[in-house]
Amino acid sequence: MLGLESLPSLKETIIKNNLWAKKALGQHFLCDLLLMRKIVKLAGDLKGCSVIEIGAGPGGLTRALAESEAERVVVIEKDARFIPVIEEIAAAAKGKVSYVIEDALKTDMETIAAKPRAVVANLPYNVGSEILIRLLREIAKSWEAYRSITLMLQEEVVDRICAKPSKEAYGRLSIISQFYCETEKLMVVSPEAFTPPPKVKSAIVRLVPKSERMAGVSFEALEKVTASGFGQRRKMLRSSLKALGGEELLIKAGIEPTLRAENLSIEDFGKLTKLIGRTS
């Protein structure tokens, strides 16, 4: 059986299978296999991992993952046009690659990939943040199940994930991501690397689950308090959190009621979330 080196180029794969990016699905294809290998390298240690890829496209990242030290590669793909491409890679990878035809927002990760898991994916722009929140919810339940999550997203979204307090990009995604993970922006990717080129730059971010974090904080409560705090971003917290306890809640947490949500640290949001959990 021929191996991965026998596969056609990514551009040939696109032409052969008549694959074109669908704007409605937020698709932009990467056709540089060297770049794909670099992304896999940036993901860190994958040895012994079941790696989940979300959305294969023409299969460049799938090939690079198949070449890696990962134990197994599982592709979640809901666009059936790409299944022949994945099957071709799976055959060349001699059993290392498999796939499920599902929506990643509904997939039960536990049933498709053994622990430890890692996620490496070039996510569609239109659902990237939503998929990340889904993955963070998984980590909230079982941090030890995931070694890392490495994603390519719009640079603006990556900046929000990694933003620090009092910065313009700091918001709900920053807090939820950083409460559960160490986050790092690794690399910026220009629009010219994609087919078709998007109108914005992309970037790669790696999230590594924290083994230690504040106890007694539920994911749902953290979503609630960040939604309230940043839903009226320019208001003081005593107003934006009024429905959750307002000034009394803030005083209990040792937080100045006249501050805005953007001024609070990750730990501050943890304190508020714990108090809300006790009173709800």
JSON list of C-alpha atoms in Angstrom, two decimals, residues 12-244:
[
{"chain": "A", "resi": 12, "resn": "GLU", "atom": "CA", "xyz": [-4.38, 18.81, -7.52]},
{"chain": "A", "resi": 13, "resn": "THR", "atom": "CA", "xyz": [-6.69, 17.40, -4.83]},
{"chain": "A", "resi": 14, "resn": "ILE", "atom": "CA", "xyz": [-8.93, 20.49, -5.04]},
{"chain": "A", "resi": 15, "resn": "ILE", "atom": "CA", "xyz": [-9.15, 20.29, -8.84]},
{"chain": "A", "resi": 16, "resn": "LYS", "atom": "CA", "xyz": [-9.58, 16.50, -8.97]},
{"chain": "A", "resi": 17, "resn": "ASN", "atom": "CA", "xyz": [-12.46, 16.54, -6.48]},
{"chain": "A", "resi": 18, "resn": "ASN", "atom": "CA", "xyz": [-13.96, 19.82, -7.71]},
{"chain": "A", "resi": 19, "resn": "LEU", "atom": "CA", "xyz": [-13.64, 21.35, -4.25]},
{"chain": "A", "resi": 20, "resn": "TRP", "atom": "CA", "xyz": [-14.27, 25.05, -3.88]},
{"chain": "A", "resi": 21, "resn": "ALA", "atom": "CA", "xyz": [-14.58, 27.02, -0.67]},
{"chain": "A", "resi": 22, "resn": "LYS", "atom": "CA", "xyz": [-18.14, 27.93, 0.27]},
{"chain": "A", "resi": 23, "resn": "LYS", "atom": "CA", "xyz": [-18.49, 31.47, 1.55]},
{"chain": "A", "resi": 24, "resn": "ALA", "atom": "CA", "xyz": [-21.66, 30.58, 3.46]},
{"chain": "A", "resi": 25, "resn": "LEU", "atom": "CA", "xyz": [-19.65, 28.07, 5.53]},
{"chain": "A", "resi": 26, "resn": "GLY", "atom": "CA", "xyz": [-16.80, 30.50, 6.18]},
{"chain": "A", "resi": 27, "resn": "GLN", "atom": "CA", "xyz": [-14.36, 28.26, 4.29]},
{"chain": "A", "resi": 28, "resn": "HIS", "atom": "CA", "xyz": [-10.87, 29.36, 3.23]},
{"chain": "A", "resi": 29, "resn": "PHE", "atom": "CA", "xyz": [-8.43, 26.63, 2.17]},
{"chain": "A", "resi": 30, "resn": "LEU", "atom": "CA", "xyz": [-4.74, 26.40, 3.04]},
{"chain": "A", "resi": 31, "resn": "CYS", "atom": "CA", "xyz": [-2.73, 24.76, 0.27]},
{"chain": "A", "resi": 32, "resn": "ASP", "atom": "CA", "xyz": [0.80, 25.03, 1.68]},
{"chain": "A", "resi": 33, "resn": "LEU", "atom": "CA", "xyz": [1.79, 21.69, 3.21]},
{"chain": "A", "resi": 34, "resn": "LEU", "atom": "CA", "xyz": [4.93, 23.23, 4.76]},
{"chain": "A", "resi": 35, "resn": "LEU", "atom": "CA", "xyz": [2.72, 25.70, 6.64]},
{"chain": "A", "resi": 36, "resn": "MET", "atom": "CA", "xyz": [0.50, 22.81, 7.77]},
{"chain": "A", "resi": 37, "resn": "ARG", "atom": "CA", "xyz": [3.54, 21.01, 9.17]},
{"chain": "A", "resi": 38, "resn": "LYS", "atom": "CA", "xyz": [4.58, 24.18, 10.98]},
{"chain": "A", "resi": 39, "resn": "ILE", "atom": "CA", "xyz": [1.14, 24.44, 12.61]},
{"chain": "A", "resi": 40, "resn": "VAL", "atom": "CA", "xyz": [1.40, 20.83, 13.79]},
{"chain": "A", "resi": 41, "resn": "LYS", "atom": "CA", "xyz": [4.84, 21.57, 15.23]},
{"chain": "A", "resi": 42, "resn": "LEU", "atom": "CA", "xyz": [3.46, 24.62, 17.05]},
{"chain": "A", "resi": 43, "resn": "ALA", "atom": "CA", "xyz": [0.82, 22.38, 18.63]},
{"chain": "A", "resi": 44, "resn": "GLY", "atom": "CA", "xyz": [3.56, 20.90, 20.80]},
{"chain": "A", "resi": 45, "resn": "ASP", "atom": "CA", "xyz": [3.90, 17.34, 22.02]},
{"chain": "A", "resi": 46, "resn": "LEU", "atom": "CA", "xyz": [1.29, 15.12, 20.35]},
{"chain": "A", "resi": 47, "resn": "LYS", "atom": "CA", "xyz": [2.96, 11.81, 21.13]},
{"chain": "A", "resi": 48, "resn": "GLY", "atom": "CA", "xyz": [0.41, 9.31, 22.40]},
{"chain": "A", "resi": 49, "resn": "CYS", "atom": "CA", "xyz": [-2.50, 11.68, 21.74]},
{"chain": "A", "resi": 50, "resn": "SER", "atom": "CA", "xyz": [-5.74, 11.18, 19.91]},
{"chain": "A", "resi": 51, "resn": "VAL", "atom": "CA", "xyz": [-5.79, 14.36, 17.83]},
{"chain": "A", "resi": 52, "resn": "ILE", "atom": "CA", "xyz": [-9.14, 15.79, 16.78]},
{"chain": "A", "resi": 53, "resn": "GLU", "atom": "CA", "xyz": [-9.22, 17.92, 13.64]},
{"chain": "A", "resi": 54, "resn": "ILE", "atom": "CA", "xyz": [-12.37, 19.94, 12.95]},
{"chain": "A", "resi": 55, "resn": "GLY", "atom": "CA", "xyz": [-13.05, 20.49, 9.26]},
{"chain": "A", "resi": 56, "resn": "ALA", "atom": "CA", "xyz": [-10.54, 18.86, 6.91]},
{"chain": "A", "resi": 57, "resn": "GLY", "atom": "CA", "xyz": [-10.97, 20.97, 3.78]},
{"chain": "A", "resi": 58, "resn": "PRO", "atom": "CA", "xyz": [-8.61, 19.68, 1.10]},
{"chain": "A", "resi": 59, "resn": "GLY", "atom": "CA", "xyz": [-6.73, 17.72, 3.73]},
{"chain": "A", "resi": 60, "resn": "GLY", "atom": "CA", "xyz": [-3.43, 19.56, 4.20]},
{"chain": "A", "resi": 61, "resn": "LEU", "atom": "CA", "xyz": [-3.60, 19.66, 7.98]},
{"chain": "A", "resi": 62, "resn": "THR", "atom": "CA", "xyz": [-4.89, 16.08, 8.06]},
{"chain": "A", "resi": 63, "resn": "ARG", "atom": "CA", "xyz": [-1.79, 14.95, 6.15]},
{"chain": "A", "resi": 64, "resn": "ALA", "atom": "CA", "xyz": [0.53, 16.87, 8.47]},
{"chain": "A", "resi": 65, "resn": "LEU", "atom": "CA", "xyz": [-1.15, 15.36, 11.52]},
{"chain": "A", "resi": 66, "resn": "ALA", "atom": "CA", "xyz": [-0.90, 11.89, 10.00]},
{"chain": "A", "resi": 67, "resn": "GLU", "atom": "CA", "xyz": [2.87, 12.44, 9.66]},
{"chain": "A", "resi": 68, "resn": "SER", "atom": "CA", "xyz": [3.16, 13.52, 13.31]},
{"chain": "A", "resi": 69, "resn": "GLU", "atom": "CA", "xyz": [3.77, 11.43, 16.44]},
{"chain": "A", "resi": 70, "resn": "ALA", "atom": "CA", "xyz": [0.06, 11.48, 17.28]},
{"chain": "A", "resi": 71, "resn": "GLU", "atom": "CA", "xyz": [-1.34, 8.06, 18.14]},
{"chain": "A", "resi": 72, "resn": "ARG", "atom": "CA", "xyz": [-4.47, 8.61, 16.09]},
{"chain": "A", "resi": 73, "resn": "VAL", "atom": "CA", "xyz": [-6.14, 11.38, 14.07]},
{"chain": "A", "resi": 74, "resn": "VAL", "atom": "CA", "xyz": [-9.92, 11.77, 14.05]},
{"chain": "A", "resi": 75, "resn": "VAL", "atom": "CA", "xyz": [-11.45, 14.26, 11.63]},
{"chain": "A", "resi": 76, "resn": "ILE", "atom": "CA", "xyz": [-14.87, 15.80, 12.29]},
{"chain": "A", "resi": 77, "resn": "GLU", "atom": "CA", "xyz": [-16.31, 16.90, 8.95]},
{"chain": "A", "resi": 78, "resn": "LYS", "atom": "CA", "xyz": [-19.90, 17.84, 8.19]},
{"chain": "A", "resi": 79, "resn": "ASP", "atom": "CA", "xyz": [-19.33, 18.80, 4.52]},
{"chain": "A", "resi": 80, "resn": "ALA", "atom": "CA", "xyz": [-19.66, 15.49, 2.64]},
{"chain": "A", "resi": 81, "resn": "ARG", "atom": "CA", "xyz": [-17.70, 16.87, -0.33]},
{"chain": "A", "resi": 82, "resn": "PHE", "atom": "CA", "xyz": [-14.48, 16.30, 1.61]},
{"chain": "A", "resi": 83, "resn": "ILE", "atom": "CA", "xyz": [-15.08, 12.69, 2.61]},
{"chain": "A", "resi": 84, "resn": "PRO", "atom": "CA", "xyz": [-13.33, 11.19, -0.47]},
{"chain": "A", "resi": 85, "resn": "VAL", "atom": "CA", "xyz": [-10.27, 13.32, 0.35]},
{"chain": "A", "resi": 86, "resn": "ILE", "atom": "CA", "xyz": [-10.21, 12.13, 3.97]},
{"chain": "A", "resi": 87, "resn": "GLU", "atom": "CA", "xyz": [-10.69, 8.52, 2.86]},
{"chain": "A", "resi": 88, "resn": "GLU", "atom": "CA", "xyz": [-7.75, 8.82, 0.46]},
{"chain": "A", "resi": 89, "resn": "ILE", "atom": "CA", "xyz": [-5.54, 10.16, 3.28]},
{"chain": "A", "resi": 90, "resn": "ALA", "atom": "CA", "xyz": [-6.83, 7.48, 5.67]},
{"chain": "A", "resi": 91, "resn": "ALA", "atom": "CA", "xyz": [-5.89, 4.74, 3.23]},
{"chain": "A", "resi": 92, "resn": "ALA", "atom": "CA", "xyz": [-2.40, 6.19, 2.75]},
{"chain": "A", "resi": 93, "resn": "ALA", "atom": "CA", "xyz": [-1.97, 6.63, 6.53]},
{"chain": "A", "resi": 94, "resn": "LYS", "atom": "CA", "xyz": [-2.62, 2.91, 7.04]},
{"chain": "A", "resi": 95, "resn": "GLY", "atom": "CA", "xyz": [-5.24, 3.08, 9.78]},
{"chain": "A", "resi": 96, "resn": "LYS", "atom": "CA", "xyz": [-3.99, 6.12, 11.67]},
{"chain": "A", "resi": 97, "resn": "VAL", "atom": "CA", "xyz": [-6.72, 8.47, 10.34]},
{"chain": "A", "resi": 98, "resn": "SER", "atom": "CA", "xyz": [-10.49, 8.09, 10.74]},
{"chain": "A", "resi": 99, "resn": "TYR", "atom": "CA", "xyz": [-13.44, 10.44, 10.47]},
{"chain": "A", "resi": 100, "resn": "VAL", "atom": "CA", "xyz": [-16.99, 11.16, 11.57]},
{"chain": "A", "resi": 101, "resn": "ILE", "atom": "CA", "xyz": [-19.55, 13.02, 9.47]},
{"chain": "A", "resi": 102, "resn": "GLU", "atom": "CA", "xyz": [-20.99, 15.34, 12.11]},
{"chain": "A", "resi": 103, "resn": "ASP", "atom": "CA", "xyz": [-21.32, 18.92, 13.26]},
{"chain": "A", "resi": 104, "resn": "ALA", "atom": "CA", "xyz": [-18.49, 19.62, 15.73]},
{"chain": "A", "resi": 105, "resn": "LEU", "atom": "CA", "xyz": [-20.89, 21.63, 17.88]},
{"chain": "A", "resi": 106, "resn": "LYS", "atom": "CA", "xyz": [-22.86, 18.43, 18.51]},
{"chain": "A", "resi": 107, "resn": "THR", "atom": "CA", "xyz": [-20.15, 15.77, 18.53]},
{"chain": "A", "resi": 108, "resn": "ASP", "atom": "CA", "xyz": [-19.49, 13.82, 21.73]},
{"chain": "A", "resi": 109, "resn": "MET", "atom": "CA", "xyz": [-15.70, 14.05, 21.87]},
{"chain": "A", "resi": 110, "resn": "GLU", "atom": "CA", "xyz": [-15.45, 11.23, 24.41]},
{"chain": "A", "resi": 111, "resn": "THR", "atom": "CA", "xyz": [-16.95, 8.71, 22.02]},
{"chain": "A", "resi": 112, "resn": "ILE", "atom": "CA", "xyz": [-14.69, 9.51, 19.08]},
{"chain": "A", "resi": 113, "resn": "ALA", "atom": "CA", "xyz": [-11.25, 9.98, 20.67]},
{"chain": "A", "resi": 114, "resn": "ALA", "atom": "CA", "xyz": [-9.46, 8.32, 23.57]},
{"chain": "A", "resi": 115, "resn": "LYS", "atom": "CA", "xyz": [-7.55, 10.26, 26.23]},
{"chain": "A", "resi": 116, "resn": "PRO", "atom": "CA", "xyz": [-5.30, 12.13, 26.17]},
{"chain": "A", "resi": 117, "resn": "ARG", "atom": "CA", "xyz": [-6.81, 14.29, 23.44]},
{"chain": "A", "resi": 118, "resn": "ALA", "atom": "CA", "xyz": [-5.50, 17.28, 21.54]},
{"chain": "A", "resi": 119, "resn": "VAL", "atom": "CA", "xyz": [-7.37, 19.47, 19.09]},
{"chain": "A", "resi": 120, "resn": "VAL", "atom": "CA", "xyz": [-5.62, 20.96, 16.05]},
{"chain": "A", "resi": 121, "resn": "ALA", "atom": "CA", "xyz": [-7.85, 22.76, 13.57]},
{"chain": "A", "resi": 122, "resn": "ASN", "atom": "CA", "xyz": [-8.24, 25.55, 11.06]},
{"chain": "A", "resi": 123, "resn": "LEU", "atom": "CA", "xyz": [-11.73, 26.65, 12.08]},
{"chain": "A", "resi": 124, "resn": "PRO", "atom": "CA", "xyz": [-14.31, 28.30, 9.81]},
{"chain": "A", "resi": 125, "resn": "TYR", "atom": "CA", "xyz": [-14.61, 31.99, 10.63]},
{"chain": "A", "resi": 126, "resn": "ASN", "atom": "CA", "xyz": [-18.37, 31.92, 11.11]},
{"chain": "A", "resi": 127, "resn": "VAL", "atom": "CA", "xyz": [-18.38, 29.36, 13.96]},
{"chain": "A", "resi": 128, "resn": "GLY", "atom": "CA", "xyz": [-14.84, 29.53, 15.33]},
{"chain": "A", "resi": 129, "resn": "SER", "atom": "CA", "xyz": [-15.67, 31.21, 18.65]},
{"chain": "A", "resi": 130, "resn": "GLU", "atom": "CA", "xyz": [-18.68, 28.97, 19.17]},
{"chain": "A", "resi": 131, "resn": "ILE", "atom": "CA", "xyz": [-16.58, 25.84, 18.68]},
{"chain": "A", "resi": 132, "resn": "LEU", "atom": "CA", "xyz": [-13.93, 27.14, 21.08]},
{"chain": "A", "resi": 133, "resn": "ILE", "atom": "CA", "xyz": [-16.54, 27.73, 23.80]},
{"chain": "A", "resi": 134, "resn": "ARG", "atom": "CA", "xyz": [-17.76, 24.17, 23.23]},
{"chain": "A", "resi": 135, "resn": "LEU", "atom": "CA", "xyz": [-14.21, 22.85, 23.72]},
{"chain": "A", "resi": 136, "resn": "LEU", "atom": "CA", "xyz": [-13.69, 24.96, 26.85]},
{"chain": "A", "resi": 137, "resn": "ARG", "atom": "CA", "xyz": [-16.89, 23.51, 28.29]},
{"chain": "A", "resi": 138, "resn": "GLU", "atom": "CA", "xyz": [-15.36, 20.06, 27.75]},
{"chain": "A", "resi": 139, "resn": "ILE", "atom": "CA", "xyz": [-12.17, 21.13, 29.53]},
{"chain": "A", "resi": 140, "resn": "ALA", "atom": "CA", "xyz": [-14.21, 22.53, 32.43]},
{"chain": "A", "resi": 141, "resn": "LYS", "atom": "CA", "xyz": [-15.61, 19.03, 32.96]},
{"chain": "A", "resi": 142, "resn": "SER", "atom": "CA", "xyz": [-12.33, 17.13, 32.52]},
{"chain": "A", "resi": 143, "resn": "TRP", "atom": "CA", "xyz": [-9.16, 19.20, 32.11]},
{"chain": "A", "resi": 144, "resn": "GLU", "atom": "CA", "xyz": [-6.90, 16.15, 32.23]},
{"chain": "A", "resi": 145, "resn": "ALA", "atom": "CA", "xyz": [-8.55, 14.71, 29.11]},
{"chain": "A", "resi": 146, "resn": "TYR", "atom": "CA", "xyz": [-7.00, 17.42, 26.91]},
{"chain": "A", "resi": 147, "resn": "ARG", "atom": "CA", "xyz": [-3.30, 18.08, 26.41]},
{"chain": "A", "resi": 148, "resn": "SER", "atom": "CA", "xyz": [-3.76, 21.15, 24.23]},
{"chain": "A", "resi": 149, "resn": "ILE", "atom": "CA", "xyz": [-5.98, 22.96, 21.75]},
{"chain": "A", "resi": 150, "resn": "THR", "atom": "CA", "xyz": [-4.30, 24.63, 18.78]},
{"chain": "A", "resi": 151, "resn": "LEU", "atom": "CA", "xyz": [-6.53, 26.65, 16.47]},
{"chain": "A", "resi": 152, "resn": "MET", "atom": "CA", "xyz": [-6.30, 28.93, 13.49]},
{"chain": "A", "resi": 153, "resn": "LEU", "atom": "CA", "xyz": [-8.87, 31.71, 13.74]},
{"chain": "A", "resi": 154, "resn": "GLN", "atom": "CA", "xyz": [-9.28, 35.32, 12.69]},
{"chain": "A", "resi": 155, "resn": "GLU", "atom": "CA", "xyz": [-6.48, 37.34, 14.29]},
{"chain": "A", "resi": 156, "resn": "GLU", "atom": "CA", "xyz": [-9.09, 39.56, 15.94]},
{"chain": "A", "resi": 157, "resn": "VAL", "atom": "CA", "xyz": [-10.57, 36.51, 17.72]},
{"chain": "A", "resi": 158, "resn": "VAL", "atom": "CA", "xyz": [-7.13, 35.26, 18.81]},
{"chain": "A", "resi": 159, "resn": "ASP", "atom": "CA", "xyz": [-6.37, 38.71, 20.23]},
{"chain": "A", "resi": 160, "resn": "ARG", "atom": "CA", "xyz": [-9.60, 38.52, 22.23]},
{"chain": "A", "resi": 161, "resn": "ILE", "atom": "CA", "xyz": [-8.70, 35.07, 23.56]},
{"chain": "A", "resi": 162, "resn": "CYS", "atom": "CA", "xyz": [-5.31, 36.30, 24.80]},
{"chain": "A", "resi": 163, "resn": "ALA", "atom": "CA", "xyz": [-6.22, 39.87, 25.86]},
{"chain": "A", "resi": 164, "resn": "LYS", "atom": "CA", "xyz": [-5.37, 41.17, 29.32]},
{"chain": "A", "resi": 165, "resn": "PRO", "atom": "CA", "xyz": [-7.54, 43.33, 31.62]},
{"chain": "A", "resi": 166, "resn": "SER", "atom": "CA", "xyz": [-8.12, 46.96, 30.63]},
{"chain": "A", "resi": 167, "resn": "LYS", "atom": "CA", "xyz": [-7.30, 46.23, 26.97]},
{"chain": "A", "resi": 168, "resn": "GLU", "atom": "CA", "xyz": [-9.90, 46.92, 24.29]},
{"chain": "A", "resi": 169, "resn": "ALA", "atom": "CA", "xyz": [-9.99, 43.26, 23.16]},
{"chain": "A", "resi": 170, "resn": "TYR", "atom": "CA", "xyz": [-10.54, 41.98, 26.72]},
{"chain": "A", "resi": 171, "resn": "GLY", "atom": "CA", "xyz": [-13.98, 40.46, 27.13]},
{"chain": "A", "resi": 172, "resn": "ARG", "atom": "CA", "xyz": [-16.02, 37.31, 27.68]},
{"chain": "A", "resi": 173, "resn": "LEU", "atom": "CA", "xyz": [-13.88, 35.12, 25.42]},
{"chain": "A", "resi": 174, "resn": "SER", "atom": "CA", "xyz": [-10.70, 36.31, 27.17]},
{"chain": "A", "resi": 175, "resn": "ILE", "atom": "CA", "xyz": [-12.02, 35.47, 30.63]},
{"chain": "A", "resi": 176, "resn": "ILE", "atom": "CA", "xyz": [-13.53, 32.07, 29.86]},
{"chain": "A", "resi": 177, "resn": "SER", "atom": "CA", "xyz": [-10.46, 31.01, 27.84]},
{"chain": "A", "resi": 178, "resn": "GLN", "atom": "CA", "xyz": [-7.95, 32.19, 30.44]},
{"chain": "A", "resi": 179, "resn": "PHE", "atom": "CA", "xyz": [-9.88, 30.86, 33.43]},
{"chain": "A", "resi": 180, "resn": "TYR", "atom": "CA", "xyz": [-9.52, 27.32, 32.09]},
{"chain": "A", "resi": 181, "resn": "CYS", "atom": "CA", "xyz": [-6.34, 27.54, 30.01]},
{"chain": "A", "resi": 182, "resn": "GLU", "atom": "CA", "xyz": [-2.97, 29.15, 29.51]},
{"chain": "A", "resi": 183, "resn": "THR", "atom": "CA", "xyz": [-3.27, 30.95, 26.18]},
{"chain": "A", "resi": 184, "resn": "GLU", "atom": "CA", "xyz": [-0.59, 31.97, 23.69]},
{"chain": "A", "resi": 185, "resn": "LYS", "atom": "CA", "xyz": [-0.74, 33.65, 20.30]},
{"chain": "A", "resi": 186, "resn": "LEU", "atom": "CA", "xyz": [1.84, 31.78, 18.24]},
{"chain": "A", "resi": 187, "resn": "MET", "atom": "CA", "xyz": [1.83, 33.05, 14.68]},
{"chain": "A", "resi": 188, "resn": "VAL", "atom": "CA", "xyz": [0.04, 35.39, 12.26]},
{"chain": "A", "resi": 189, "resn": "VAL", "atom": "CA", "xyz": [-0.96, 34.04, 8.85]},
{"chain": "A", "resi": 190, "resn": "SER", "atom": "CA", "xyz": [-1.49, 36.44, 5.95]},
{"chain": "A", "resi": 191, "resn": "PRO", "atom": "CA", "xyz": [-4.62, 36.28, 3.76]},
{"chain": "A", "resi": 192, "resn": "GLU", "atom": "CA", "xyz": [-2.46, 35.33, 0.76]},
{"chain": "A", "resi": 193, "resn": "ALA", "atom": "CA", "xyz": [-1.84, 31.91, 2.31]},
{"chain": "A", "resi": 194, "resn": "PHE", "atom": "CA", "xyz": [-5.49, 30.98, 1.72]},
{"chain": "A", "resi": 195, "resn": "THR", "atom": "CA", "xyz": [-7.65, 30.12, -1.28]},
{"chain": "A", "resi": 196, "resn": "PRO", "atom": "CA", "xyz": [-9.67, 32.29, -1.61]},
{"chain": "A", "resi": 197, "resn": "PRO", "atom": "CA", "xyz": [-7.86, 34.96, 0.46]},
{"chain": "A", "resi": 198, "resn": "PRO", "atom": "CA", "xyz": [-10.01, 36.23, 3.35]},
{"chain": "A", "resi": 199, "resn": "LYS", "atom": "CA", "xyz": [-10.30, 39.97, 3.97]},
{"chain": "A", "resi": 200, "resn": "VAL", "atom": "CA", "xyz": [-8.60, 39.70, 7.36]},
{"chain": "A", "resi": 201, "resn": "LYS", "atom": "CA", "xyz": [-5.46, 38.18, 8.83]},
{"chain": "A", "resi": 202, "resn": "SER", "atom": "CA", "xyz": [-5.56, 34.88, 10.67]},
{"chain": "A", "resi": 203, "resn": "ALA", "atom": "CA", "xyz": [-3.53, 33.74, 13.66]},
{"chain": "A", "resi": 204, "resn": "ILE", "atom": "CA", "xyz": [-2.70, 30.55, 15.50]},
{"chain": "A", "resi": 205, "resn": "VAL", "atom": "CA", "xyz": [-3.43, 30.24, 19.21]},
{"chain": "A", "resi": 206, "resn": "ARG", "atom": "CA", "xyz": [-2.57, 27.41, 21.59]},
{"chain": "A", "resi": 207, "resn": "LEU", "atom": "CA", "xyz": [-4.56, 26.78, 24.76]},
{"chain": "A", "resi": 208, "resn": "VAL", "atom": "CA", "xyz": [-3.19, 24.44, 27.42]},
{"chain": "A", "resi": 209, "resn": "PRO", "atom": "CA", "xyz": [-5.65, 23.38, 30.16]},
{"chain": "A", "resi": 210, "resn": "LYS", "atom": "CA", "xyz": [-4.76, 24.54, 33.69]},
{"chain": "A", "resi": 211, "resn": "SER", "atom": "CA", "xyz": [-4.32, 21.70, 36.13]},
{"chain": "A", "resi": 212, "resn": "GLU", "atom": "CA", "xyz": [-5.04, 24.09, 39.00]},
{"chain": "A", "resi": 213, "resn": "ARG", "atom": "CA", "xyz": [-7.72, 26.75, 39.01]},
{"chain": "A", "resi": 214, "resn": "MET", "atom": "CA", "xyz": [-10.19, 28.31, 41.43]},
{"chain": "A", "resi": 215, "resn": "ALA", "atom": "CA", "xyz": [-12.56, 25.64, 42.78]},
{"chain": "A", "resi": 216, "resn": "GLY", "atom": "CA", "xyz": [-16.31, 26.03, 43.00]},
{"chain": "A", "resi": 217, "resn": "VAL", "atom": "CA", "xyz": [-16.76, 27.93, 39.73]},
{"chain": "A", "resi": 218, "resn": "SER", "atom": "CA", "xyz": [-19.31, 26.48, 37.31]},
{"chain": "A", "resi": 219, "resn": "PHE", "atom": "CA", "xyz": [-18.97, 27.04, 33.58]},
{"chain": "A", "resi": 220, "resn": "GLU", "atom": "CA", "xyz": [-22.60, 28.12, 33.29]},
{"chain": "A", "resi": 221, "resn": "ALA", "atom": "CA", "xyz": [-22.26, 30.69, 36.09]},
{"chain": "A", "resi": 222, "resn": "LEU", "atom": "CA", "xyz": [-19.06, 32.08, 34.55]},
{"chain": "A", "resi": 223, "resn": "GLU", "atom": "CA", "xyz": [-20.88, 32.50, 31.24]},
{"chain": "A", "resi": 224, "resn": "LYS", "atom": "CA", "xyz": [-23.69, 34.28, 33.06]},
{"chain": "A", "resi": 225, "resn": "VAL", "atom": "CA", "xyz": [-21.54, 36.77, 34.96]},
{"chain": "A", "resi": 226, "resn": "THR", "atom": "CA", "xyz": [-19.36, 37.61, 31.94]},
{"chain": "A", "resi": 227, "resn": "ALA", "atom": "CA", "xyz": [-22.44, 38.07, 29.75]},
{"chain": "A", "resi": 228, "resn": "SER", "atom": "CA", "xyz": [-23.93, 40.50, 32.28]},
{"chain": "A", "resi": 229, "resn": "GLY", "atom": "CA", "xyz": [-20.68, 42.37, 32.84]},
{"chain": "A", "resi": 230, "resn": "PHE", "atom": "CA", "xyz": [-19.82, 42.86, 29.18]},
{"chain": "A", "resi": 231, "resn": "GLY", "atom": "CA", "xyz": [-23.39, 43.12, 27.89]},
{"chain": "A", "resi": 232, "resn": "GLN", "atom": "CA", "xyz": [-23.26, 46.75, 29.02]},
{"chain": "A", "resi": 233, "resn": "ARG", "atom": "CA", "xyz": [-19.50, 47.22, 28.78]},
{"chain": "A", "resi": 234, "resn": "ARG", "atom": "CA", "xyz": [-19.36, 50.96, 29.48]},
{"chain": "A", "resi": 235, "resn": "LYS", "atom": "CA", "xyz": [-21.51, 50.78, 32.59]},
{"chain": "A", "resi": 236, "resn": "MET", "atom": "CA", "xyz": [-20.16, 50.43, 36.12]},
{"chain": "A", "resi": 237, "resn": "LEU", "atom": "CA", "xyz": [-20.43, 46.93, 37.52]},
{"chain": "A", "resi": 238, "resn": "ARG", "atom": "CA", "xyz": [-22.95, 47.93, 40.16]},
{"chain": "A", "resi": 239, "resn": "SER", "atom": "CA", "xyz": [-25.31, 48.65, 37.22]},
{"chain": "A", "resi": 240, "resn": "SER", "atom": "CA", "xyz": [-24.34, 45.91, 34.75]},
{"chain": "A", "resi": 241, "resn": "LEU", "atom": "CA", "xyz": [-24.49, 43.21, 37.47]},
{"chain": "A", "resi": 242, "resn": "LYS", "atom": "CA", "xyz": [-27.60, 44.57, 39.15]},
{"chain": "A", "resi": 243, "resn": "ALA", "atom": "CA", "xyz": [-29.70, 41.52, 38.25]},
{"chain": "A", "resi": 244, "resn": "LEU", "atom": "CA", "xyz": [-27.08, 39.25, 39.83]}
]
